[in-house]
Backbone as numpy.savetxt, mean C-alpha at the origin, in Angstrom:
# Nx Ny Nz CAx CAy CAz Cx Cy Cz
-1.94 16.99 -13.76 -0.57 16.85 -13.31 -0.57 16.46 -11.84
0.25 15.43 -11.46 0.28 14.99 -10.07 0.74 16.11 -9.15
0.34 15.98 -7.91 0.73 16.93 -6.87 2.25 17.01 -6.81
2.78 18.20 -6.63 4.22 18.41 -6.59 4.82 18.12 -5.22
4.00 17.63 -4.28 4.50 17.32 -2.94 5.59 16.27 -3.01
6.47 16.31 -2.03 7.58 15.35 -1.98 7.01 13.95 -1.81
7.51 13.04 -2.60 7.07 11.66 -2.59 8.21 10.78 -2.11
7.91 9.82 -1.26 8.94 8.93 -0.70 8.40 7.51 -0.66
8.86 6.67 -1.61 8.42 5.28 -1.73 8.63 4.52 -0.43
9.84 4.59 0.10 10.16 3.85 1.31 9.32 4.28 2.50
9.10 5.57 2.62 8.29 6.09 3.71 6.86 5.57 3.62
6.32 5.50 2.42 4.96 4.98 2.25 4.88 3.51 2.66
5.88 2.73 2.30 5.90 1.32 2.71 5.95 1.24 4.23
6.86 1.97 4.85 7.02 1.92 6.31 5.75 2.38 7.02
5.14 3.46 6.55 3.91 3.96 7.20 2.78 2.95 7.11
2.58 2.38 5.92 1.51 1.39 5.76 1.79 0.14 6.59
3.03 -0.31 6.58 3.41 -1.50 7.36 3.14 -1.27 8.84
3.52 -0.10 9.33 3.34 0.23 10.74 1.85 0.33 11.08
1.08 1.01 10.23 -0.36 1.15 10.47 -1.05 -0.20 10.54
-0.56 -1.15 9.76 -1.17 -2.48 9.72 -0.57 -3.42 10.76
0.33 -2.87 11.58 0.96 -3.62 12.67 1.68 -4.86 12.16
2.38 -4.69 11.03 3.19 -5.75 10.45 4.64 -5.41 10.75
5.36 -6.33 11.35 6.77 -6.06 11.63 7.57 -6.16 10.34
8.74 -5.58 10.37 9.63 -5.67 9.20 9.95 -7.14 8.92
10.16 -7.92 9.97 10.48 -9.35 9.81 9.30 -10.11 9.19
8.08 -9.78 9.62 6.89 -10.45 9.08 6.70 -10.11 7.61
6.91 -8.84 7.26 6.80 -8.45 5.85 7.87 -9.16 5.02
9.08 -9.21 5.54 10.17 -9.89 4.84 9.83 -11.36 4.59
9.29 -12.01 5.60 8.93 -13.43 5.47 7.86 -13.62 4.40
6.85 -12.76 4.39 5.79 -12.87 3.39 6.29 -12.59 1.99
7.31 -11.74 1.88 7.89 -11.43 0.57 8.94 -12.44 0.14
9.44 -13.23 1.08 10.50 -14.18 0.77 11.86 -13.51 0.62
12.06 -12.43 1.39 13.33 -11.70 1.36 13.82 -11.55 2.80
15.01 -11.00 2.96 15.56 -10.79 4.29 14.96 -9.52 4.92
15.05 -9.45 6.23 14.64 -8.24 6.94 15.47 -7.06 6.48
16.74 -7.30 6.19 17.64 -6.25 5.70 17.13 -5.69 4.37
16.59 -6.54 3.51 16.05 -6.08 2.23 14.87 -5.15 2.44
13.97 -5.50 3.36 12.84 -4.62 3.66 13.36 -3.29 4.21
14.35 -3.35 5.08 14.98 -2.12 5.60 15.48 -1.26 4.45
16.12 -1.92 3.48 16.67 -1.18 2.32 15.54 -0.56 1.48
14.42 -1.27 1.32 13.28 -0.70 0.60 12.75 0.53 1.34
12.58 0.39 2.65 11.99 1.47 3.45 12.89 2.69 3.54
14.17 2.51 3.35 15.11 3.63 3.42 15.62 4.05 2.05
14.95 3.58 0.99 15.27 3.96 -0.39 16.72 3.68 -0.77
17.28 2.63 -0.19 18.63 2.19 -0.54 18.56 1.22 -1.71
17.46 0.47 -1.77 17.25 -0.52 -2.81 15.81 -0.39 -3.29
15.59 -0.56 -4.58 14.26 -0.50 -5.16 13.81 -1.91 -5.52
12.61 -2.30 -5.09 12.13 -3.64 -5.42 11.79 -3.76 -6.90
11.84 -4.99 -7.39 11.40 -5.25 -8.77 9.90 -4.97 -8.85
9.39 -4.88 -10.07 7.96 -4.65 -10.26 7.14 -5.75 -9.60
7.54 -7.00 -9.78 6.80 -8.11 -9.17 6.81 -8.00 -7.65
7.95 -7.64 -7.07 8.06 -7.50 -5.62 7.21 -6.32 -5.15
7.22 -5.22 -5.89 6.41 -4.05 -5.53 4.93 -4.41 -5.56
4.51 -5.22 -6.52 3.12 -5.68 -6.58 2.79 -6.50 -5.34
3.72 -7.38 -4.93 3.51 -8.17 -3.72 3.34 -7.26 -2.51
4.18 -6.25 -2.41 4.11 -5.31 -1.29 2.75 -4.62 -1.27
2.29 -4.17 -2.43 0.99 -3.50 -2.51 -0.14 -4.42 -2.05
-0.10 -5.67 -2.47 -1.14 -6.63 -2.08 -1.09 -6.88 -0.57
0.09 -7.11 -0.03 0.24 -7.38 1.40 -0.22 -6.18 2.22
0.07 -4.97 1.77 -0.27 -3.76 2.52 -1.65 -3.23 2.16
-2.40 -3.96 1.30 -3.76 -3.59 0.92 -3.83 -2.17 0.35
-2.97 -1.90 -0.61 -2.98 -0.60 -1.27 -2.73 -0.80 -2.75
-2.46 0.27 -3.47 -2.22 0.17 -4.90 -0.77 0.53 -5.22
-0.30 0.05 -6.36 1.03 0.45 -6.84 1.06 1.94 -7.12
-0.05 2.49 -7.59 -0.10 3.93 -7.87 0.20 4.73 -6.60
-0.36 4.30 -5.48 -0.10 5.01 -4.23 1.36 4.82 -3.80
1.85 3.58 -3.85 3.23 3.32 -3.43 4.25 4.08 -4.27
3.97 4.21 -5.56 4.94 4.83 -6.46 4.74 6.33 -6.63
3.76 6.90 -5.94 3.58 8.34 -5.99 2.73 8.84 -7.14
2.15 7.94 -7.94 1.28 8.38 -9.03 -0.04 8.92 -8.48
-0.42 8.44 -7.33 -1.63 8.90 -6.65 -1.25 9.34 -5.25
-1.80 10.46 -4.82 -1.57 10.92 -3.47 -2.65 10.43 -2.52
-3.75 9.98 -3.08 -4.85 9.50 -2.26 -4.50 8.15 -1.67
-4.76 8.01 -0.42 -4.55 6.76 0.29 -5.52 5.73 -0.24
-5.06 4.57 -0.63 -5.89 3.54 -1.21 -5.92 2.33 -0.29
-7.11 1.79 -0.09 -7.27 0.58 0.69 -7.94 -0.46 -0.19
-7.35 -1.61 -0.30 -7.92 -2.72 -1.06 -8.58 -3.69 -0.09
-9.82 -4.06 -0.37 -10.56 -4.98 0.47 -11.09 -6.12 -0.39
-10.21 -7.01 -0.84 -10.61 -8.04 -1.81 -11.53 -9.11 -1.26
-11.62 -9.27 0.07 -12.40 -10.37 0.63 -13.85 -10.01 0.91
-14.29 -8.83 0.48 -15.67 -8.44 0.74 -16.64 -9.19 -0.17
-17.78 -9.54 0.41 -18.84 -10.13 -0.41 -19.49 -9.00 -1.21
-20.31 -9.36 -2.18 -21.01 -8.34 -2.98 -21.90 -7.47 -2.10
-22.57 -8.09 -1.13 -23.44 -7.34 -0.22 -22.62 -6.37 0.63
-21.48 -6.82 1.13 -20.61 -5.95 1.93 -20.07 -4.80 1.10
-19.67 -5.10 -0.14 -19.14 -4.07 -1.03 -20.21 -3.01 -1.33
-21.44 -3.46 -1.59 -22.53 -2.52 -1.86 -22.84 -1.67 -0.63
-22.86 -2.28 0.55 -23.13 -1.54 1.79 -22.03 -0.51 2.05
-20.78 -0.90 1.84 -19.66 0.03 2.05 -19.71 1.17 1.04
-20.01 0.85 -0.21 -20.11 1.88 -1.24 -21.20 2.87 -0.89
-22.34 2.38 -0.46 -23.45 3.27 -0.07 -23.05 4.13 1.13
-22.39 3.56 2.10 -21.91 4.30 3.26 -20.95 5.42 2.84
-20.03 5.10 1.93 -19.03 6.07 1.49 -19.64 7.21 0.67
-20.76 6.96 0.00 -21.42 8.01 -0.78 -21.77 9.22 0.08
-21.99 8.99 1.36 -22.31 10.08 2.27 -21.13 11.05 2.36
-19.91 10.55 2.21 -18.70 11.36 2.41 -18.03 11.82 1.12
-18.10 11.05 0.07 -17.45 11.41 -1.18 -18.35 11.05 -2.34
-18.17 11.75 -3.44 -18.93 11.45 -4.64 -18.25 10.30 -5.35
-18.94 9.18 -5.51 -18.41 8.01 -6.22 -19.09 7.94 -7.57
-18.28 7.79 -8.60 -18.84 7.73 -9.95 -18.97 6.31 -10.42
């Protein structure tokens, strides 16, 4: 059963956007929406479509599961890694967490 902690879709978008130093206007441009629409997403006034939510996850290098509260673990997607880089990172991470 997922953690019962309070989940906030908009807050997760805003936090990830801020951490990645992406302005609201830049995110809006990449999504093809207005800055006001991003504001509405971040303040839970409007919910993006599934396709738009997928775009947000890709742009913010995370997963839909994290954005939607299905997972509490922070997820980082690194699609541009070479196989050698991925293997080196996986080996490095083994020191800190058990990877199956």
